[in-house]
Short mmCIF file of C-alpha atoms in Angstrom, two decimals:
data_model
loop_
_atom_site.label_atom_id
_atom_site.label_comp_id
_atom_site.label_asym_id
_atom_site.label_seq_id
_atom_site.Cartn_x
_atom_site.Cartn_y
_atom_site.Cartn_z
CA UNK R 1 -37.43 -44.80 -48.27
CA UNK R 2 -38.98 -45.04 -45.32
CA UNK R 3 -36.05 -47.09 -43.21
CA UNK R 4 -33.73 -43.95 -45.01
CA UNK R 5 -35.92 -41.39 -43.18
CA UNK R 6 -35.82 -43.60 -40.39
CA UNK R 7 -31.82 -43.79 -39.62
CA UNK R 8 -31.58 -40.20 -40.58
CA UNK R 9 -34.43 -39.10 -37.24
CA UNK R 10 -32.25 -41.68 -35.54
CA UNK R 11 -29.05 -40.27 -36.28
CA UNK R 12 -29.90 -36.73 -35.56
CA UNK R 13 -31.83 -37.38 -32.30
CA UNK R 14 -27.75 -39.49 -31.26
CA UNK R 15 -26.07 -36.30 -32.54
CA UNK R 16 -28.67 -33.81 -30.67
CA UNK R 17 -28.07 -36.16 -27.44
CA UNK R 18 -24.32 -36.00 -27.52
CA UNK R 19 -24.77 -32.02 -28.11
CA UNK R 20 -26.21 -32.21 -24.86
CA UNK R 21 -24.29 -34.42 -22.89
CA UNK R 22 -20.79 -32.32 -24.24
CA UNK R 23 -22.66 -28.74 -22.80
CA UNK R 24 -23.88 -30.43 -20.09
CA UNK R 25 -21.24 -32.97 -18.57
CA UNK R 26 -18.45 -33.27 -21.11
CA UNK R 27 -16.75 -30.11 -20.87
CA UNK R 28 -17.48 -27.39 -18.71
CA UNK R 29 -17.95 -23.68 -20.39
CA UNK R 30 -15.15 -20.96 -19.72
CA UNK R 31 -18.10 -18.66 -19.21
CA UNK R 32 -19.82 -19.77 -15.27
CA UNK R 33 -23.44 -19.20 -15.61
CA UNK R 34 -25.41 -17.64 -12.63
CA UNK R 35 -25.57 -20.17 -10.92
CA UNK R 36 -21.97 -20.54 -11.06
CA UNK R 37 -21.51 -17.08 -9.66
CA UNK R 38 -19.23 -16.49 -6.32
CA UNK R 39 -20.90 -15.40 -3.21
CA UNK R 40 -19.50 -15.33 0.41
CA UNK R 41 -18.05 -12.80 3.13
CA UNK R 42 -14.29 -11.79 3.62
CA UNK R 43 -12.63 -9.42 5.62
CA UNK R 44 -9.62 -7.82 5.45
CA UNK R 45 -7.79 -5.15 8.23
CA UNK R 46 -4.05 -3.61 9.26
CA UNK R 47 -2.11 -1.12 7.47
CA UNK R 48 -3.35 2.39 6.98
CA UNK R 49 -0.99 2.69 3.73
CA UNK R 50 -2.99 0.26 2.31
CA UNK R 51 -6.74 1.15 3.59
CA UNK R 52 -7.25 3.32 0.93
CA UNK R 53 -7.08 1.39 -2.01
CA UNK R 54 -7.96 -1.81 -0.73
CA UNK R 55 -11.17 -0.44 -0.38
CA UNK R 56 -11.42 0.75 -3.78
CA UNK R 57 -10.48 -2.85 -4.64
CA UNK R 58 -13.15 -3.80 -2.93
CA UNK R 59 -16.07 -1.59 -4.47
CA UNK R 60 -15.13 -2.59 -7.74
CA UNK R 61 -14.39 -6.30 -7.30
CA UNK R 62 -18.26 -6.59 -5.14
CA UNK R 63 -19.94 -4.84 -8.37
CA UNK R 64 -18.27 -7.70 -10.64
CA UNK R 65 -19.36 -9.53 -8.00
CA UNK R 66 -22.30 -8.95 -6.16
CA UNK R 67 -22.83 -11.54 -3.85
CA UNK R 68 -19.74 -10.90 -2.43
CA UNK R 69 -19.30 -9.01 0.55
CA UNK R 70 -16.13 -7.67 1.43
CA UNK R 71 -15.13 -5.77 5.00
CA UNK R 72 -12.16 -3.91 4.86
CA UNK R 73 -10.79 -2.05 8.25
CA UNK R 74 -7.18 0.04 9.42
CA UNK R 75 -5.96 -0.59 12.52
CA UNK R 76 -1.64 -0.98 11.21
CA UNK R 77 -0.01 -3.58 10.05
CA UNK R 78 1.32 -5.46 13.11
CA UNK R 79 -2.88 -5.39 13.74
CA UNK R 80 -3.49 -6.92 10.20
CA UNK R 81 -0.52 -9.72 10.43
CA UNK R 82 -2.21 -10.40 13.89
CA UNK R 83 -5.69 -10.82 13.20
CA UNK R 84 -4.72 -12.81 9.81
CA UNK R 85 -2.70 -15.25 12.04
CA UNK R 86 -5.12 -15.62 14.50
CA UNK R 87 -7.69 -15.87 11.72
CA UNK R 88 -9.90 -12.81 12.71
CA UNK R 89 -9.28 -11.99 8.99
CA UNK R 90 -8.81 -13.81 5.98
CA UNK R 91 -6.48 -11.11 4.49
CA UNK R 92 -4.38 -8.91 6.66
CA UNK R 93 -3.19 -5.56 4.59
CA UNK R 94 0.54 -4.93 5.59
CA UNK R 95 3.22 -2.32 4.59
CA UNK R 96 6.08 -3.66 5.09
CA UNK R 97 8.18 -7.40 4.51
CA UNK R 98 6.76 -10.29 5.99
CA UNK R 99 9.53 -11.62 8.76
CA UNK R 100 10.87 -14.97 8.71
CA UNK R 101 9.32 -15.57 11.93
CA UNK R 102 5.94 -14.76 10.75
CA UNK R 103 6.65 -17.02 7.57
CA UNK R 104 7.13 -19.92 10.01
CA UNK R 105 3.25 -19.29 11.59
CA UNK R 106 1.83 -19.90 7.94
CA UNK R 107 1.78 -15.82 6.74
CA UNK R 108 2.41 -15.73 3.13
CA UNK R 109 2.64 -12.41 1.28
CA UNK R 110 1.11 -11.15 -1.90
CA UNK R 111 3.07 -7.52 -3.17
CA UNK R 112 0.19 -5.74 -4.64
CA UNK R 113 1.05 -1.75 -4.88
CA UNK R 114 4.20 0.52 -3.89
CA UNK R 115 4.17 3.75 -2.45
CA UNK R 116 6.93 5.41 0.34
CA UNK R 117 6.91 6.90 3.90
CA UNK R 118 7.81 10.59 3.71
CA UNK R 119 9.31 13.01 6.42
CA UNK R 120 6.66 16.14 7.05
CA UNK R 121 6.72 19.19 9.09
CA UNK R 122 4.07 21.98 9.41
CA UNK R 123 3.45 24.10 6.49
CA UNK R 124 3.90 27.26 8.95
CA UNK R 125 6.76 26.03 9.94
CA UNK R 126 8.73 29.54 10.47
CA UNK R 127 11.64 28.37 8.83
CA UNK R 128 9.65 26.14 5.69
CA UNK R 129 11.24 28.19 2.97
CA UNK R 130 15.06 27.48 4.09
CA UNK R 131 14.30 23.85 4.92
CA UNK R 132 12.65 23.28 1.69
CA UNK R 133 16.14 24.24 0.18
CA UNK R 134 18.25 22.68 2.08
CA UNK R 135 16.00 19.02 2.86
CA UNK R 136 17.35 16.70 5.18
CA UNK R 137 19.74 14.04 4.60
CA UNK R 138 19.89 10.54 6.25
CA UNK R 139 22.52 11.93 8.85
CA UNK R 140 20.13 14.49 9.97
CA UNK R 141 17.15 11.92 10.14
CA UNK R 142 19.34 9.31 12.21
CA UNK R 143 20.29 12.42 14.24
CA UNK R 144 16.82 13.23 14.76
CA UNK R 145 14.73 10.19 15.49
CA UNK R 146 17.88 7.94 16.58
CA UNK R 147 20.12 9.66 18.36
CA UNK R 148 18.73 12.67 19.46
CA UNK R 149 21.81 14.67 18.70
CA UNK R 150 19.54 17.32 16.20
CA UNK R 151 17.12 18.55 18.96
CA UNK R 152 16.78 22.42 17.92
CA UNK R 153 15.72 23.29 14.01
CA UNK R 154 19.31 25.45 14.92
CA UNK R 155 20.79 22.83 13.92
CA UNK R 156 19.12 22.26 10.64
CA UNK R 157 18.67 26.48 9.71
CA UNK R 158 21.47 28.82 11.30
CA UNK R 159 18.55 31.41 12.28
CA UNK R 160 16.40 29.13 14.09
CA UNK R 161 16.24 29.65 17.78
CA UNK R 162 13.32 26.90 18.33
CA UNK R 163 13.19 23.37 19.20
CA UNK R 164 12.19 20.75 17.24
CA UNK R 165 8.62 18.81 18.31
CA UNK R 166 9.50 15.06 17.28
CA UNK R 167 6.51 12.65 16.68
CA UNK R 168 6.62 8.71 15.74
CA UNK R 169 4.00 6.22 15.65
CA UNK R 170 3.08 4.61 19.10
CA UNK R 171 1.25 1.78 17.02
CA UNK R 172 2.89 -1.29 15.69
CA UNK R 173 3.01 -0.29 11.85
CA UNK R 174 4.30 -1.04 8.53
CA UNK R 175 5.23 3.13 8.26
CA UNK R 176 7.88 3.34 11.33
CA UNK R 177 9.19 -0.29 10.60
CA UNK R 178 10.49 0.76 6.88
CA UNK R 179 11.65 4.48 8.21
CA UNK R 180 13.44 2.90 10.64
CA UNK R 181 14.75 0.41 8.24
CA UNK R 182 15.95 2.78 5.93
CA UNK R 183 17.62 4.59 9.40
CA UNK R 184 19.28 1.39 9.78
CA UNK R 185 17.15 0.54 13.24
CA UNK R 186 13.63 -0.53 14.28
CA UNK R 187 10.41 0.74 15.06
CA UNK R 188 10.99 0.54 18.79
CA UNK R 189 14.74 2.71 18.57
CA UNK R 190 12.74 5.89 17.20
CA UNK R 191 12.75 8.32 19.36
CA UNK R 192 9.46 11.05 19.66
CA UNK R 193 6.16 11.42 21.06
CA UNK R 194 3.93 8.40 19.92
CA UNK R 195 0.82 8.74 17.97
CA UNK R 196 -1.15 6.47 16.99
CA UNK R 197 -1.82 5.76 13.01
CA UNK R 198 -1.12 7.69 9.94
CA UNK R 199 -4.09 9.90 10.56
CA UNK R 200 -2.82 11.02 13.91
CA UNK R 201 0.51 11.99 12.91
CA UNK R 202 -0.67 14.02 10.67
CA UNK R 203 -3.58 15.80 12.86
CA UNK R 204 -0.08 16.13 15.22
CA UNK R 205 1.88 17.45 12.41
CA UNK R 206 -0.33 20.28 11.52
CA UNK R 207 -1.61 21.62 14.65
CA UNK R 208 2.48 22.40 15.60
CA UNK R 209 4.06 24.78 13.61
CA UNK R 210 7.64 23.02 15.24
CA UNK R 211 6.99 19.63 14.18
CA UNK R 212 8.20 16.80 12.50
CA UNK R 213 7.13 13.43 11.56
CA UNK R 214 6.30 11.07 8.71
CA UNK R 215 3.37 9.50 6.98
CA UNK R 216 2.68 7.01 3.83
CA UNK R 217 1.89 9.20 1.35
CA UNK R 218 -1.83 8.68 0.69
CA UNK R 219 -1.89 10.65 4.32
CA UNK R 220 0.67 13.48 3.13
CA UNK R 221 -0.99 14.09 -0.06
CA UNK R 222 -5.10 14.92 -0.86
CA UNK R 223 -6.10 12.31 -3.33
CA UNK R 224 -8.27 14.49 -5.09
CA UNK R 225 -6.21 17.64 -5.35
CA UNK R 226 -2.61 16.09 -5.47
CA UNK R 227 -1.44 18.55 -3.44
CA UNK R 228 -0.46 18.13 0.25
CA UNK R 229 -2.92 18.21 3.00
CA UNK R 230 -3.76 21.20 4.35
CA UNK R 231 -1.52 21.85 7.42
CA UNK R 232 1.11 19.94 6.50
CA UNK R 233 3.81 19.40 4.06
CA UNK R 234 6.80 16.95 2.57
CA UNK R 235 10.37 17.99 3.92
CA UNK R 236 12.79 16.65 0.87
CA UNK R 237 15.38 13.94 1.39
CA UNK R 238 18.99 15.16 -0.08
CA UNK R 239 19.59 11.88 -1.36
CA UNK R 240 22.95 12.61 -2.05
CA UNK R 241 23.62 14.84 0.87
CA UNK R 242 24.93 18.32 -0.89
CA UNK R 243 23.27 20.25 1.54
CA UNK R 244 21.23 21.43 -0.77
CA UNK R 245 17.71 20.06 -3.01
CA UNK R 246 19.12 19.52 -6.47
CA UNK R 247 16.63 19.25 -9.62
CA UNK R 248 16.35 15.78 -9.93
CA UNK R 249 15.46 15.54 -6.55
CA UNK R 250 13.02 18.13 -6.11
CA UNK R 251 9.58 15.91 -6.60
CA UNK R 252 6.97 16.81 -3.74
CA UNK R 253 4.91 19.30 -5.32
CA UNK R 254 2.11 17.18 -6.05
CA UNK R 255 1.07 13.31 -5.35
CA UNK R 256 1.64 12.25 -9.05
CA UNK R 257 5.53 14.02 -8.78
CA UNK R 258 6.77 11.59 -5.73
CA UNK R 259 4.61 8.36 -7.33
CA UNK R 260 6.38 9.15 -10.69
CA UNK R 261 10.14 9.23 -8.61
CA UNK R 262 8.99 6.28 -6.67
CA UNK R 263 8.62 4.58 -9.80
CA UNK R 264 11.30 5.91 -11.35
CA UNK R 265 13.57 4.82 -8.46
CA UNK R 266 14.48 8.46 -7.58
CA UNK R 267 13.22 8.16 -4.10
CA UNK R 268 15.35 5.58 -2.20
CA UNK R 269 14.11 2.57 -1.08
CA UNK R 270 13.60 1.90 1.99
CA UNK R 271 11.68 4.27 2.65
CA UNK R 272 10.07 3.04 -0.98
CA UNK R 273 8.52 -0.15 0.18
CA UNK R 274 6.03 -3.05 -1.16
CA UNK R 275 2.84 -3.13 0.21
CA UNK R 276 1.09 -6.65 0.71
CA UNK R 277 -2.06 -8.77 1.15
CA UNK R 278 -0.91 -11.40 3.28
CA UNK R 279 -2.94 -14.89 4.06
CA UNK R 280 -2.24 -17.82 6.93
CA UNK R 281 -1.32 -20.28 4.36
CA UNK R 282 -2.14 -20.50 0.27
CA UNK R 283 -5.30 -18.97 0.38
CA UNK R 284 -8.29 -21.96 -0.68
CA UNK R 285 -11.44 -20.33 -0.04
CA UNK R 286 -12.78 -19.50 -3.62
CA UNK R 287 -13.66 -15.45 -2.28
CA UNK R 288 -10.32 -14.88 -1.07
CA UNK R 289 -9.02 -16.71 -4.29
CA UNK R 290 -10.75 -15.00 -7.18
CA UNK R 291 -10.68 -11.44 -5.42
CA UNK R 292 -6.39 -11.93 -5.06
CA UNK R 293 -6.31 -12.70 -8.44
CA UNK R 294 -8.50 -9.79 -9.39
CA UNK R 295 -6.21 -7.64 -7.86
CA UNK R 296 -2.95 -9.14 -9.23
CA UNK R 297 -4.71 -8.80 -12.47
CA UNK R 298 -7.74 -6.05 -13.19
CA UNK R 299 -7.23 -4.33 -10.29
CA UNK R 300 -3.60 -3.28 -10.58
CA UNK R 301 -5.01 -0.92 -13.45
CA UNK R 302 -6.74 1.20 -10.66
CA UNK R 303 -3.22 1.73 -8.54
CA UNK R 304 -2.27 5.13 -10.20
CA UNK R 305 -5.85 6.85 -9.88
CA UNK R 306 -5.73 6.20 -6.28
CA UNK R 307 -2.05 7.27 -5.70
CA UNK R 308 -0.15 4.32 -5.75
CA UNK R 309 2.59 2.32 -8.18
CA UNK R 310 1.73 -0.81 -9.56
CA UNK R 311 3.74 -4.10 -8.59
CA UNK R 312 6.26 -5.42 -11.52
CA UNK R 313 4.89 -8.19 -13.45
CA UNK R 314 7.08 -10.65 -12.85
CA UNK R 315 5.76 -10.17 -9.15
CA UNK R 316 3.21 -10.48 -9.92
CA UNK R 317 3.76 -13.12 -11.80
CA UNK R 318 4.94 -15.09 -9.11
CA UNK R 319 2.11 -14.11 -6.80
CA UNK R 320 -0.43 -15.45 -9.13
CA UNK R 321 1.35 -19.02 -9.43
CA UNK R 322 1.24 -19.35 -5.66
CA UNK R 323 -2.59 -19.55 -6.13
CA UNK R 324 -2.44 -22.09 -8.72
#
């Protein structure tokens, strides 16, 4: 009886051993104790498109994880794909396609969230009602920024006597790339008085009642309202160039109006465009790691509060399996 009792304190004292050594060393739990927990410093900067909800990204990804410590910064695009390149930053935020030359230097892209570059004008504009109406159609806006063949809002509204006071971005930026793009030209062909960043376009915007100029959305729109800014408001595009704002394309009322037609596809793209996180190479520091797939993942569900469409999810998709 007693070499019974004896095997059995044996045999339990093995099993309790190999308990151990499995929860220990054997295999490691999905679950990372505290221990386990990430903790570092990243930084991100460029477009002003993005700035907005790459910050929000960023609150809620540092209370998940709290030894992380995330700086996020604007500056424009062509200042985020620099400073990534250069590695200032390990993410640079940038609202527009990554070029094939910047692909050779290492940058690879991450689409994220969608959102558009809109045309604006003063909301005391003296002729708002008619233009409203009427909108402008991609002849006028190559004959305005391009060409410089529409100088007088004459041109645009029979009645008008008063000329028009063009402004572009002086900045290097994801915003004037795609609405030249969707002009068929670059950044550098637009023609206007350069201001620098999405902010100052629209301060320009809305302290002349004669202007014209265009913005990402999250600078035409309040995010807390919907509604435009104050000062300023959305000309329409006639898409299909009637002369005239038809039903189905008569979304600018409010913020979640144009992000439901962006969606939708109503609102041509370009000016629709991606928006990305781009790294110098697949990113292998485990910050930049875990907080790209926390946006490809968790964080995509915050997009639409903030104002912006979520990627596809076949994107992402094949964002994620770059980071495996």
């Amino acid at each position: 009886m007693k070499e019974k009792i004896g095997s059995l304190i044996f045999a339990a004292a093995l099993l309790a051993l190999g308990l151990a050594f499995n929860s220990c060393g054997g295999k490691k739990s999905d679950t990372p104790s505290n221990g386990d927990e990430i903790s570092g410093r990243i930084s991100l900067s460029g477009a002003f498109a993005l700035y907005p909800l790459a910050v929000k990204w960023a609150e809620d990804f540092q209370k998940l994880h709290p030894k992380v410590k995330i700086e996020v910064d604007g500056g424009g695009a062509g200042k985020g794909m620099t400073d990534v390149l250069t590695g200032q930053v390990e993410l640079g935020m940038v609202s527009r396609e990554v070029s094939s030359e910047e692909a050779e230097k290492g940058a690879v892209g991450f689409a994220v969230a969608k959102d558009a570059v809109v045309p604006t004008i003063n909301e005391k504009n003296p002729h708002y009602t008619e233009l409203v109406k009427r909108g402008i159609t991609l002849k006028d806006a190559q004959a305005i920024w391009l060409n410089g063949s529409i100088k007088s809002w004459s041109q645009l509204v029979p009645s008008a006597k008063e000329s028009i006071a063009l402004f572009t971005r002086s900045d290097a930026c994801g915003a004037a790339e795609t609405w030249a793009n969707w002009l068929g030209k670059h950044q550098e062909d637009l023609l206007g008085e350069g201001v620098h960043g999405d902010p100052g376009v629209a301060t320009a915007v809305s302290k002349n009642p004669l202007a014209i100029g265009f913005n990402n959305i999250g600078y035409a729109y309040d995010n807390n309202t919907l509604k435009p800014l104050d000062g300023i408001r959305v000309i329409p595009l006639d898409v299909n160039g009637n002369g005239k704002i038809d039903a189905d394309e008569d979304f600018y009322a409010t913020k979640d109006q144009i992000t439901k037609a962006i969606a939708e596809g109503k609102y041509p793209s370009p000016p629709a465009r991606d928006l990305y996180l781009v790294a110098k190479g697949i990113p292998t520091n485990p910050v930049v790691v875990a907080f790209l797939k926390y946006v490809l993942t968790e964080g995509q569900k915050v997009n639409a509060s903030v104002g912006y469409i979520s990627i596809p999810q076949d994107k992402l998709d094949n964002s994620l399996q770059k980071l495996k």
